[in-house]
Amino acid sequence: MNRLFNLSQVLILAVILISCKTPTPKDLSKENLIPKPTSLIATGSSFDWTARTRIYLSAEQEGVQAIAEYLTDFIAPATGFETEIKTTNKLSSKRGIALFLNKDLSALGDEGYKLNITDKRLVLEAYQLAGLFRGVQTIRQLLPSCIESKDLQTGPWELASGTIEDTPNYEYRGAMLDVARHFFDVADVKRYIDLLAAYKMNILHLHLTDDQGWRIEIKSWPNLTKHGGSTQVGGGEGGFYTQADYSEIVRYAQERFVTVIPEIDMPGHTNAALASYAELNANGKSPSLYTGTRVGFSTLATDKEITYKFVDDVVRELAAITPGEYIHIGGDESDATKKKDYIKFVDRVQEIVHANGKKMIGWADISAAKLNENTLAQFWHTRTKTALNAVKQNAKIIMSPATRAYNDMQYNSICPLGLHWAGYLEVDKAYDWTLETIVEGISKENIVGIEAPLWSETVETIDDIEYLVFPRLVGYAELGWSNHADKSWDEYKVRLGKHKTRFEQMGINYYPSPLVPWED
Ligand code: TNX
């Protein structure tokens, strides 16, 4: 037969064609990254992640392998690729993906990273592991949205070429979840952590106790969960985390470079504890469990020694399973505690927290007491005096102004979930403010960062959580991370709108605000 080419010639040609496939021109500056990176230079080409792409690590960098595996696990369902991870000491000569720590990049800090993408290589480097992990989230957003799918997709998996150098503006970027008013199980909390991590947030504040429920096992006071954890708002069955459950949450968060900050709200918001142990009550009698939504009616007996034994036991057990440096002691809305008793209580609790090797956070109401310099005050309501008092004492502020940062505020008057005591909070209002100008007299050097609380009086399921949190959380992530001079709602809303398919592929039950130009 008179064939033009024999089989081996065809194969050689095919290999040449595949390896010479011209990269699709792509414009990195047109990608819709959230949070917006610090600096970005586009080079007009693209890197094609194929089934043959490998990830190279440099030998002996502990922890990098786990991040590479997170990335390969993440892309596996949609791409079907089993990306090979290899260690090499010739990193710079390899085609493909390289992931490594670089001790010369200390200027990037703990969470900054550098990404350099050409048609042949994708290089992610950082000073610390957290930086690599944040950079992986950028890689994630540079891939097509259907990378988020759990089902096999066709690709191609091209990333626009260029260079990104990126560091966070604020070190504290968090979200709170109230698991006391309604309880959420470990799987729900993991989902919440995944959503935070996708947008480079680094703090999960768990509001573990309140009038309606005590949600963390304390071995020396077992009735707290046995009785105090047995119900929730509306009278449902409630629930609690064993210490092993909590440790599992902490571990899962750590893998995503998210720090868990546990809150035990005191001396008010304590009905569940008071119902569980009569001796914590001033009159020595236990109240009934409470399943309504009023606030400000309960208080620990601040002049009984047993109260401080209780606080010490709780803080000690919690500190032992909390690797993060902070314990949150609540301190809000203690309307049933006399002011002088409240001050004495906060002073003593601050000492207890320190004696157990941790630093204290409290809602800014705690600034009535004498705050240590390493205590953080979380600003939440419109009484700015609380935050200004804390700053006067050299304490730093976590910004959570209810009118702007409360994920449990309704978007508008027909929103089926949430409250509106601090006003309605549409997605534009939630984004269009700055941390350093929201309270007069408090500037950047006084602020550690931002936190968006989600109180759960009206929130019962993970779908409910997602509806209130998305898309506002994405904006909070940007407010904490990015520092771009041209920040504006009009620019941001377009970028946000382009995350529609991504949200859908991630299975997020988001609020499709009419103010956002959503685009497939
Ligand atoms: C006020 S904000 C509270 C919470 C409520 C919340 C509802 C704060 C420190 N305390 O007890 O759940 O309002 O938005």
Short mmCIF file of N, CA and C in Angstrom, two decimals, residues 172-177 192 196 201 205 378 398-400 404-408 450-455 469 472-473 476:
data_model
loop_
_atom_site.label_atom_id
_atom_site.label_comp_id
_atom_site.label_asym_id
_atom_site.label_seq_id
_atom_site.Cartn_x
_atom_site.Cartn_y
_atom_site.Cartn_z
N TYR A 172 -5.83 40.10 60.00
CA TYR A 172 -6.97 39.39 60.59
C TYR A 172 -8.16 39.54 59.65
N ARG A 173 -8.56 38.43 59.04
CA ARG A 173 -9.68 38.47 58.07
C ARG A 173 -10.59 37.29 58.38
N GLY A 174 -11.68 37.58 59.07
CA GLY A 174 -12.44 36.46 59.60
C GLY A 174 -13.94 36.52 59.41
N ALA A 175 -14.54 35.42 59.82
CA ALA A 175 -15.99 35.34 59.87
C ALA A 175 -16.37 34.60 61.15
N MET A 176 -17.50 35.00 61.73
CA MET A 176 -17.99 34.33 62.92
C MET A 176 -19.19 33.47 62.55
N LEU A 177 -19.31 32.35 63.23
CA LEU A 177 -20.50 31.52 63.08
C LEU A 177 -21.08 31.27 64.46
N TYR A 192 -18.21 25.70 55.82
CA TYR A 192 -18.02 27.14 56.07
C TYR A 192 -16.52 27.49 55.96
N LEU A 196 -14.61 30.12 53.43
CA LEU A 196 -13.71 31.20 53.87
C LEU A 196 -12.37 31.08 53.17
N MET A 201 -9.63 34.09 53.50
CA MET A 201 -9.86 34.50 54.89
C MET A 201 -9.08 33.56 55.81
N HIS A 205 -14.23 32.42 63.80
CA HIS A 205 -14.63 32.67 65.19
C HIS A 205 -15.91 31.86 65.44
N GLN A 378 -13.54 43.78 69.86
CA GLN A 378 -14.28 43.62 68.60
C GLN A 378 -15.41 44.63 68.55
N ILE A 398 -10.85 44.79 66.21
CA ILE A 398 -11.36 43.98 65.09
C ILE A 398 -12.62 44.72 64.63
N MET A 399 -12.68 45.04 63.35
CA MET A 399 -13.81 45.80 62.84
C MET A 399 -14.96 44.88 62.39
N SER A 400 -16.10 45.00 63.10
CA SER A 400 -17.31 44.25 62.75
C SER A 400 -18.54 45.14 62.89
N ARG A 404 -22.59 47.40 58.64
CA ARG A 404 -21.86 47.09 57.41
C ARG A 404 -21.40 45.65 57.30
N ALA A 405 -21.13 45.03 58.46
CA ALA A 405 -20.42 43.74 58.41
C ALA A 405 -21.22 42.58 59.00
N TYR A 406 -22.49 42.82 59.35
CA TYR A 406 -23.26 41.73 59.96
C TYR A 406 -23.96 40.90 58.90
N ASN A 407 -23.48 39.67 58.74
CA ASN A 407 -24.06 38.78 57.74
C ASN A 407 -25.48 38.33 58.10
N ASP A 408 -25.91 38.60 59.34
CA ASP A 408 -27.29 38.21 59.67
C ASP A 408 -28.27 39.36 59.45
N ILE A 450 -10.71 42.70 59.88
CA ILE A 450 -12.17 42.68 59.72
C ILE A 450 -12.73 41.32 60.13
N GLU A 451 -13.94 41.33 60.69
CA GLU A 451 -14.63 40.07 60.90
C GLU A 451 -16.12 40.28 60.63
N ALA A 452 -16.70 39.34 59.91
CA ALA A 452 -18.12 39.40 59.58
C ALA A 452 -18.86 38.33 60.38
N PRO A 453 -19.64 38.72 61.39
CA PRO A 453 -20.36 37.74 62.19
C PRO A 453 -21.65 37.26 61.49
N LEU A 454 -21.97 35.99 61.76
CA LEU A 454 -23.29 35.48 61.37
C LEU A 454 -23.98 34.94 62.61
N TRP A 455 -24.92 35.73 63.13
CA TRP A 455 -25.74 35.29 64.25
C TRP A 455 -26.85 34.42 63.70
N VAL A 469 -24.54 34.65 53.83
CA VAL A 469 -23.11 34.93 53.78
C VAL A 469 -22.64 35.25 52.35
N ARG A 472 -22.01 38.50 50.39
CA ARG A 472 -21.38 39.56 51.19
C ARG A 472 -19.97 39.21 51.64
N LEU A 473 -19.79 37.95 52.04
CA LEU A 473 -18.49 37.52 52.57
C LEU A 473 -17.34 37.77 51.60
N TYR A 476 -16.21 41.19 52.03
CA TYR A 476 -15.44 41.36 53.27
C TYR A 476 -14.02 40.82 53.10
#
